[in-house]
Amino acid sequence: MDSLEWKVGGQQGEGVDSTGEIFAKMLFRHGHYVTTYKQFMSRIKGGHTNYKIRATSYSTHHAGDGLDILLALDDDSYKVNKHELNNGALVLFDGEVSIEKTEGHTLVHLPLKQIAKDIGNPLAKNMIALGVSGALVSLPQEEFFALIEDQFAKKGTKIIEANKTAVEKGYELVAEHLSDSVRHLNAPDAEKRMLISANQAVAFGSLMAGCRFLSAYPITPASEIMEWLSHELPKVGGTIMQVEDEIAGITFAIGASFAGARSMTSTSGPGLSLKTEALGMAGMSETPIVIVDSQRAGPSTGLPTKFEQSDLQHVLHASHGEFPRIVLYPSTIEDSFYLAAEAFNMAENYQCPVFLLLDLGMSMNKSTIMPIDAKRVAVNRGKVLTESDLEQLKENFQRYQFSSDGISPRAIPGTPGGVHVTSSNEHAESGYITEEPDIRTKIMEKRMRKIENATCQNPFYVSNPEADTMVVTMGSTRGAVEEAIRAMSSEGASLGQLNIQQLHPLPTDALRPYLADKKVIVVESNYEGQLLNWLKQHLPIHDRSYSIRQYDGNPFRVDTIASQLKELV
Amino acid sequence: MATVKDFKGDVSTWCPGCGDFSVMAALQRAAVNMGLEPHQMSVISGIGCSSKISEYTRTYGFHGIHGRSLPVAQGAKMANPELTVIASGGDGDGYGIGVGHFIHAVRRNIDITYLVMDNQIYGLTKGQTSPRSQHDFVTKTTAKGNKEYPVDPISTALSNGGTFIAQGYSGDVKNLTEIIEKAISHKGFSLVNVFSPCVTFNKINTYNFFKDNLVHIDQAFSSRTEAINYVKEHNGLVTGIVYEEEQQDFQSQLGIDWNMHVSSGDMDADMIHEIEKTFM
């Protein structure tokens, strides 16, 4: 057996999340590639929640369509997730011992609650179920113990021992009742990799890129970025601030950036709506800023804990007037790390707002990635003048000096010789307010010119570029499409894939050859086909482009994409 | 040593007789008296007549958007604790759109000075009611008189834990200069609300009105309750330092060894490795 699809479902507040976390880590440490997806509701207790894990012997970016094992800790678990069960799947319920085969899967009842009570640890139902899961795929019990020791180190030996006993009981239950169902899950290798979410990867990447200040307001699914950095930033002389509102979130960060710190704010769609006026201020005043928008389903409060990719139009045009901005959207969790680091260089090199788009599909879910390659992260602060640079100036420092590339040198407050006003009003080269038409025209052109050639290291990824049909994706949709294409290619279809990671400025010339003279199918999670429309604005694909869209709050399934692609090819 | 001339920025467009001239003069004089150089200071403002002070005073200025001078200023101070940061603007900017930030800045106690030019009217948009306009004031948007009651910045700051709360008047530059110096010296958030008459649109709260009605406080109150009561009894028309309290400012409480200026390639391999391990 090369792969496993596993899910635990239960009521919110029942420990579903920690059960999933432990099992994901267990599989990961055993050498598997792990991809997870959490489904939950916007409430603290009650309501069905579940945690999906897919363990594979190869790297993947999708948590899979099916289920081999389902731990059904509440009544909804079976009802809600039944349609995902693979042939031969096993569903574990609590109750009197019984084993029943039905509709191609096996329903197993085991007295989880009763055993938990008997061993004096009534909360350990989940841990027993974990033991059952581990035993069913022959994971070594000792590795489970090691993980428990790590996980509960702070809670003391009593808790550790109680959880070990619970896991042991799970293994015993399988030996006693389910020995026929035990399978061996091949571990590809034991090489150490990282199991990380995009939120964590972005936070880690920002830290390494020299970000020292984050100000933000809590919002799902972005909060984890602020939470993670709250522990790490003080260690390097930086800090986070949880401020009074989203507007303060971005304006604090702009102030910190103006004063010389690499700074960022993190939010989701509703928060970004509030930030838009200050976004324009960053654009006009040419203050670098990184804004993470982890998208969820909108509009308004929408589906706060569900998946969608519908903020593209917003980030491309948010705020009034015109000003340069850069929009990056990593398509894997690994790239979330490197693009976050690059976003800070781009913000300072081009002195403009840089959006880092994420989506709930990657923000809150984990995937196995290679250890960090520190050589790929370099800090480049752009045109910043030092005290001695400023001393050599013959005239007064001109903050918005005209230049051929449109980028003017900055002076950081506190530096002698660089005193100037940074202005959100239209201004002359000095920074002072002007309404003079010629200067307005010239300085507008200077600003807009800045990002004409801006490009990140991997603005897009292409596979099978010679194919007859090119499927275009962004963000976490990449994973499901990759697998759909893989399945269809084995049946002889000629399909390529293009994942765009730099959406503005769109690398039009570089993209052109991959989209010329062929069918273009854009797969995206929104109603309007925002990515397709954006491509149509730049490339002549109008008469041969097609769209696959979904906006039900859930990520794409491989089988639904495959069947829609088949209709279009 | 810098002189007042060194603090002069762009040519002003304020109306002749505008109270804001005196506020700017007092700020520039205070900076000189304290031995500050223009590059050591940052005047950060929002939008409105008074917010143009960041253009007219030569420092590392930041002329931003409406009502957001305080968060920008606090962010700048967070990044560079060495910088003397002044947030400034008008009553519309600060107590209207920015009133939320005001209360949070008061209770957060970051070491900046907030200088509000309070003319009780909207000047730059030509004469509408402001959050500080008095009850029954007839303006372009309150033809039958203002039915709302004014925001009280002093008692708001007092009741939200403000550690330096003062009020000045454009007609007394000497006193205002002293107040601003003390406000800048105060370690923590300091509020200086200044009655700064709008000679074009406010025909009620004029220089004469303030001359006749302002009461000076010689000695700051040592109790918040007494201070609030006194300010209420005098309908807010007081000048001087109303209240001052020593308290650790926000940044000292964090106890971080500030190092926000990142040089290139400044990455600690051990730290990276430690973090990586948490994901393994």
PDB file of C-alpha atoms in Angstrom, chain A residues 229-411:
ATOM      1  CA  LEU A 229       5.706  35.725  14.683  1.00  0.00           C
ATOM      2  CA  SER A 230       4.683  36.892  18.159  1.00  0.00           C
ATOM      3  CA  HIS A 231       7.003  34.170  19.506  1.00  0.00           C
ATOM      4  CA  GLU A 232       9.873  34.574  17.066  1.00  0.00           C
ATOM      5  CA  LEU A 233      10.182  38.314  16.378  1.00  0.00           C
ATOM      6  CA  PRO A 234      11.145  39.447  19.907  1.00  0.00           C
ATOM      7  CA  LYS A 235      14.129  37.057  19.746  1.00  0.00           C
ATOM      8  CA  VAL A 236      15.627  39.174  16.952  1.00  0.00           C
ATOM      9  CA  GLY A 237      14.689  42.616  18.268  1.00  0.00           C
ATOM     10  CA  GLY A 238      11.395  42.869  16.433  1.00  0.00           C
ATOM     11  CA  THR A 239       7.788  42.641  17.501  1.00  0.00           C
ATOM     12  CA  ILE A 240       4.215  42.144  16.410  1.00  0.00           C
ATOM     13  CA  MET A 241       1.349  44.378  17.438  1.00  0.00           C
ATOM     14  CA  GLN A 242      -2.237  43.244  17.599  1.00  0.00           C
ATOM     15  CA  VAL A 243      -3.838  46.627  17.024  1.00  0.00           C
ATOM     16  CA  GLU A 244      -7.344  48.060  17.325  1.00  0.00           C
ATOM     17  CA  ASP A 245      -8.521  47.491  13.773  1.00  0.00           C
ATOM     18  CA  GLU A 246      -7.456  46.557  10.259  1.00  0.00           C
ATOM     19  CA  ILE A 247      -6.762  50.177   9.357  1.00  0.00           C
ATOM     20  CA  ALA A 248      -4.331  50.479  12.249  1.00  0.00           C
ATOM     21  CA  GLY A 249      -2.893  47.150  11.090  1.00  0.00           C
ATOM     22  CA  ILE A 250      -1.694  48.591   7.815  1.00  0.00           C
ATOM     23  CA  THR A 251      -0.984  52.162   8.963  1.00  0.00           C
ATOM     24  CA  PHE A 252       1.230  51.031  11.873  1.00  0.00           C
ATOM     25  CA  ALA A 253       3.174  48.909   9.408  1.00  0.00           C
ATOM     26  CA  ILE A 254       3.501  51.826   6.986  1.00  0.00           C
ATOM     27  CA  GLY A 255       4.805  54.029   9.816  1.00  0.00           C
ATOM     28  CA  ALA A 256       7.323  51.379  10.831  1.00  0.00           C
ATOM     29  CA  SER A 257       8.465  50.944   7.239  1.00  0.00           C
ATOM     30  CA  PHE A 258       8.818  54.710   6.805  1.00  0.00           C
ATOM     31  CA  ALA A 259      11.048  54.698   9.901  1.00  0.00           C
ATOM     32  CA  GLY A 260      13.233  51.966   8.407  1.00  0.00           C
ATOM     33  CA  ALA A 261      11.917  48.594   9.528  1.00  0.00           C
ATOM     34  CA  ARG A 262      10.927  45.835   7.135  1.00  0.00           C
ATOM     35  CA  SER A 263       7.272  45.540   8.017  1.00  0.00           C
ATOM     36  CA  MET A 264       4.125  43.740   7.031  1.00  0.00           C
ATOM     37  CA  THR A 265       0.456  43.269   7.795  1.00  0.00           C
ATOM     38  CA  SER A 266      -1.567  40.097   7.385  1.00  0.00           C
ATOM     39  CA  THR A 267      -5.279  39.827   6.780  1.00  0.00           C
ATOM     40  CA  SER A 268      -8.096  38.253   4.805  1.00  0.00           C
ATOM     41  CA  GLY A 269     -10.626  39.778   2.373  1.00  0.00           C
ATOM     42  CA  PRO A 270     -12.838  41.723   4.819  1.00  0.00           C
ATOM     43  CA  GLY A 271      -9.752  43.180   6.482  1.00  0.00           C
ATOM     44  CA  LEU A 272      -8.254  44.103   3.154  1.00  0.00           C
ATOM     45  CA  SER A 273     -11.402  46.045   2.286  1.00  0.00           C
ATOM     46  CA  LEU A 274     -10.758  48.212   5.339  1.00  0.00           C
ATOM     47  CA  LYS A 275      -7.094  48.665   4.494  1.00  0.00           C
ATOM     48  CA  THR A 276      -7.613  49.991   1.000  1.00  0.00           C
ATOM     49  CA  GLU A 277      -7.342  53.735   1.678  1.00  0.00           C
ATOM     50  CA  ALA A 278      -4.013  53.249   3.430  1.00  0.00           C
ATOM     51  CA  LEU A 279      -2.938  50.981   0.582  1.00  0.00           C
ATOM     52  CA  GLY A 280      -3.198  54.008  -1.694  1.00  0.00           C
ATOM     53  CA  MET A 281      -1.185  56.025   0.820  1.00  0.00           C
ATOM     54  CA  ALA A 282       1.632  53.475   0.656  1.00  0.00           C
ATOM     55  CA  GLY A 283       1.479  53.652  -3.142  1.00  0.00           C
ATOM     56  CA  MET A 284       1.488  57.449  -3.298  1.00  0.00           C
ATOM     57  CA  SER A 285       4.059  58.006  -0.558  1.00  0.00           C
ATOM     58  CA  GLU A 286       6.206  55.188  -2.056  1.00  0.00           C
ATOM     59  CA  THR A 287       6.501  53.437   1.302  1.00  0.00           C
ATOM     60  CA  PRO A 288       7.389  49.731   1.046  1.00  0.00           C
ATOM     61  CA  ILE A 289       4.884  47.363   2.629  1.00  0.00           C
ATOM     62  CA  VAL A 290       4.057  43.655   2.400  1.00  0.00           C
ATOM     63  CA  ILE A 291       0.386  42.764   2.728  1.00  0.00           C
ATOM     64  CA  VAL A 292      -0.610  39.128   3.105  1.00  0.00           C
ATOM     65  CA  ASP A 293      -4.169  38.417   2.023  1.00  0.00           C
ATOM     66  CA  SER A 294      -5.170  34.907   2.930  1.00  0.00           C
ATOM     67  CA  GLN A 295      -8.362  34.578   0.941  1.00  0.00           C
ATOM     68  CA  ARG A 296     -11.578  33.065   2.231  1.00  0.00           C
ATOM     69  CA  ALA A 297     -15.040  32.909   0.687  1.00  0.00           C
ATOM     70  CA  GLY A 298     -16.776  36.275   0.373  1.00  0.00           C
ATOM     71  CA  PRO A 299     -18.265  38.765  -0.137  1.00  0.00           C
ATOM     72  CA  SER A 300     -18.690  40.503   3.206  1.00  0.00           C
ATOM     73  CA  THR A 301     -18.371  38.055   6.087  1.00  0.00           C
ATOM     74  CA  GLY A 302     -19.258  35.346   3.561  1.00  0.00           C
ATOM     75  CA  LEU A 303     -18.078  31.890   4.558  1.00  0.00           C
ATOM     76  CA  PRO A 304     -15.320  32.826   7.009  1.00  0.00           C
ATOM     77  CA  THR A 305     -13.820  29.346   7.288  1.00  0.00           C
ATOM     78  CA  LYS A 306     -14.245  28.219   3.697  1.00  0.00           C
ATOM     79  CA  PHE A 307     -12.153  28.162   0.551  1.00  0.00           C
ATOM     80  CA  GLU A 308     -12.322  30.591  -2.378  1.00  0.00           C
ATOM     81  CA  GLN A 309      -9.965  32.494  -4.673  1.00  0.00           C
ATOM     82  CA  SER A 310     -12.046  35.587  -5.270  1.00  0.00           C
ATOM     83  CA  ASP A 311      -9.867  38.515  -4.118  1.00  0.00           C
ATOM     84  CA  LEU A 312      -7.776  38.752  -7.275  1.00  0.00           C
ATOM     85  CA  GLN A 313      -9.832  41.566  -8.823  1.00  0.00           C
ATOM     86  CA  HIS A 314      -9.693  43.378  -5.504  1.00  0.00           C
ATOM     87  CA  VAL A 315      -5.936  43.286  -4.997  1.00  0.00           C
ATOM     88  CA  LEU A 316      -5.327  44.260  -8.618  1.00  0.00           C
ATOM     89  CA  HIS A 317      -7.425  47.405  -8.300  1.00  0.00           C
ATOM     90  CA  ALA A 318      -8.020  48.129  -4.597  1.00  0.00           C
ATOM     91  CA  SER A 319      -7.974  51.799  -3.533  1.00  0.00           C
ATOM     92  CA  HIS A 320      -8.767  54.797  -5.696  1.00  0.00           C
ATOM     93  CA  GLY A 321      -6.584  56.328  -8.372  1.00  0.00           C
ATOM     94  CA  GLU A 322      -3.624  54.580  -9.940  1.00  0.00           C
ATOM     95  CA  PHE A 323      -0.383  53.512  -8.330  1.00  0.00           C
ATOM     96  CA  PRO A 324       2.131  50.710  -8.759  1.00  0.00           C
ATOM     97  CA  ARG A 325       1.672  47.482  -6.828  1.00  0.00           C
ATOM     98  CA  ILE A 326       2.972  43.957  -7.078  1.00  0.00           C
ATOM     99  CA  VAL A 327       0.783  40.876  -6.632  1.00  0.00           C
ATOM    100  CA  LEU A 328       2.374  37.509  -5.865  1.00  0.00           C
ATOM    101  CA  TYR A 329       0.470  34.256  -5.277  1.00  0.00           C
ATOM    102  CA  PRO A 330       2.523  31.172  -4.384  1.00  0.00           C
ATOM    103  CA  SER A 331       1.118  27.936  -5.741  1.00  0.00           C
ATOM    104  CA  THR A 332       2.692  25.650  -3.140  1.00  0.00           C
ATOM    105  CA  ILE A 333       3.435  25.837   0.546  1.00  0.00           C
ATOM    106  CA  GLU A 334       7.150  25.633  -0.221  1.00  0.00           C
ATOM    107  CA  ASP A 335       6.939  28.637  -2.526  1.00  0.00           C
ATOM    108  CA  SER A 336       4.984  30.523   0.153  1.00  0.00           C
ATOM    109  CA  PHE A 337       8.216  30.606   2.118  1.00  0.00           C
ATOM    110  CA  TYR A 338      10.465  31.843  -0.697  1.00  0.00           C
ATOM    111  CA  LEU A 339       7.940  34.271  -2.186  1.00  0.00           C
ATOM    112  CA  ALA A 340       7.314  35.818   1.233  1.00  0.00           C
ATOM    113  CA  ALA A 341      11.041  36.431   1.557  1.00  0.00           C
ATOM    114  CA  GLU A 342      11.176  37.863  -1.954  1.00  0.00           C
ATOM    115  CA  ALA A 343       8.155  40.086  -1.324  1.00  0.00           C
ATOM    116  CA  PHE A 344      10.214  42.174   1.123  1.00  0.00           C
ATOM    117  CA  ASN A 345      12.995  42.698  -1.402  1.00  0.00           C
ATOM    118  CA  MET A 346      10.484  43.696  -4.049  1.00  0.00           C
ATOM    119  CA  ALA A 347       8.671  46.079  -1.689  1.00  0.00           C
ATOM    120  CA  GLU A 348      11.925  47.867  -0.893  1.00  0.00           C
ATOM    121  CA  ASN A 349      13.457  47.681  -4.364  1.00  0.00           C
ATOM    122  CA  TYR A 350      10.353  49.153  -5.972  1.00  0.00           C
ATOM    123  CA  GLN A 351       9.130  51.125  -2.923  1.00  0.00           C
ATOM    124  CA  CYS A 352       5.537  50.031  -3.295  1.00  0.00           C
ATOM    125  CA  PRO A 353       2.929  47.749  -1.736  1.00  0.00           C
ATOM    126  CA  VAL A 354       3.457  44.064  -2.431  1.00  0.00           C
ATOM    127  CA  PHE A 355       0.550  41.682  -1.996  1.00  0.00           C
ATOM    128  CA  LEU A 356       1.197  38.112  -1.074  1.00  0.00           C
ATOM    129  CA  LEU A 357      -1.987  36.214  -1.822  1.00  0.00           C
ATOM    130  CA  LEU A 358      -2.688  32.941  -0.084  1.00  0.00           C
ATOM    131  CA  ASP A 359      -5.883  30.963   0.175  1.00  0.00           C
ATOM    132  CA  LEU A 360      -7.470  29.013   2.978  1.00  0.00           C
ATOM    133  CA  GLY A 361      -6.580  25.813   1.131  1.00  0.00           C
ATOM    134  CA  MET A 362      -2.914  26.360   1.892  1.00  0.00           C
ATOM    135  CA  SER A 363      -2.971  28.835   4.794  1.00  0.00           C
ATOM    136  CA  MET A 364      -4.396  26.517   7.391  1.00  0.00           C
ATOM    137  CA  ASN A 365      -3.350  23.195   5.948  1.00  0.00           C
ATOM    138  CA  LYS A 366      -0.021  21.475   5.976  1.00  0.00           C
ATOM    139  CA  SER A 367       2.218  19.836   3.491  1.00  0.00           C
ATOM    140  CA  THR A 368       5.621  18.173   3.466  1.00  0.00           C
ATOM    141  CA  ILE A 369       8.348  20.404   2.065  1.00  0.00           C
ATOM    142  CA  MET A 370      12.131  20.191   1.750  1.00  0.00           C
ATOM    143  CA  PRO A 371      14.213  21.856   4.498  1.00  0.00           C
ATOM    144  CA  ILE A 372      14.796  25.568   3.963  1.00  0.00           C
ATOM    145  CA  ASP A 373      17.532  26.538   1.537  1.00  0.00           C
ATOM    146  CA  ALA A 374      18.939  29.643   3.236  1.00  0.00           C
ATOM    147  CA  LYS A 375      21.009  30.469   0.145  1.00  0.00           C
ATOM    148  CA  ARG A 376      17.805  31.311  -1.676  1.00  0.00           C
ATOM    149  CA  VAL A 377      17.023  34.106   0.799  1.00  0.00           C
ATOM    150  CA  ALA A 378      19.022  37.315   0.451  1.00  0.00           C
ATOM    151  CA  VAL A 379      18.137  40.678   1.925  1.00  0.00           C
ATOM    152  CA  ASN A 380      18.200  43.506  -0.616  1.00  0.00           C
ATOM    153  CA  ARG A 381      17.029  46.818   0.762  1.00  0.00           C
ATOM    154  CA  GLY A 382      17.036  48.755  -2.498  1.00  0.00           C
ATOM    155  CA  LYS A 383      18.027  52.379  -2.855  1.00  0.00           C
ATOM    156  CA  VAL A 384      18.569  53.541   0.731  1.00  0.00           C
ATOM    157  CA  LEU A 385      21.037  56.376   1.250  1.00  0.00           C
ATOM    158  CA  THR A 386      23.432  56.256   4.188  1.00  0.00           C
ATOM    159  CA  GLU A 387      24.633  59.243   6.163  1.00  0.00           C
ATOM    160  CA  SER A 388      27.817  59.463   4.052  1.00  0.00           C
ATOM    161  CA  ASP A 389      25.831  59.151   0.800  1.00  0.00           C
ATOM    162  CA  LEU A 390      23.719  62.070   1.962  1.00  0.00           C
ATOM    163  CA  GLU A 391      26.749  64.128   2.975  1.00  0.00           C
ATOM    164  CA  GLN A 392      27.984  64.033  -0.603  1.00  0.00           C
ATOM    165  CA  LEU A 393      24.778  65.490  -2.027  1.00  0.00           C
ATOM    166  CA  LYS A 394      25.380  68.911  -3.516  1.00  0.00           C
ATOM    167  CA  GLU A 395      21.784  70.032  -3.122  1.00  0.00           C
ATOM    168  CA  ASN A 396      19.028  69.324  -0.639  1.00  0.00           C
ATOM    169  CA  PHE A 397      17.856  65.721  -0.601  1.00  0.00           C
ATOM    170  CA  GLN A 398      14.971  65.162  -3.027  1.00  0.00           C
ATOM    171  CA  ARG A 399      12.913  62.222  -1.837  1.00  0.00           C
ATOM    172  CA  TYR A 400      11.040  61.767  -5.105  1.00  0.00           C
ATOM    173  CA  GLN A 401      13.854  62.579  -7.479  1.00  0.00           C
ATOM    174  CA  PHE A 402      13.126  61.823 -11.131  1.00  0.00           C
ATOM    175  CA  SER A 403      15.132  58.835 -12.324  1.00  0.00           C
ATOM    176  CA  SER A 404      15.215  56.763 -15.481  1.00  0.00           C
ATOM    177  CA  ASP A 405      13.954  53.611 -13.742  1.00  0.00           C
ATOM    178  CA  GLY A 406      11.410  55.599 -11.759  1.00  0.00           C
ATOM    179  CA  ILE A 407      12.904  54.571  -8.422  1.00  0.00           C
ATOM    180  CA  SER A 408      14.120  57.410  -6.177  1.00  0.00           C
ATOM    181  CA  PRO A 409      16.594  56.866  -3.328  1.00  0.00           C
ATOM    182  CA  ARG A 410      15.163  56.828   0.198  1.00  0.00           C
ATOM    183  CA  ALA A 411      16.505  58.397   3.391  1.00  0.00           C
TER     184      ALA A 411
END
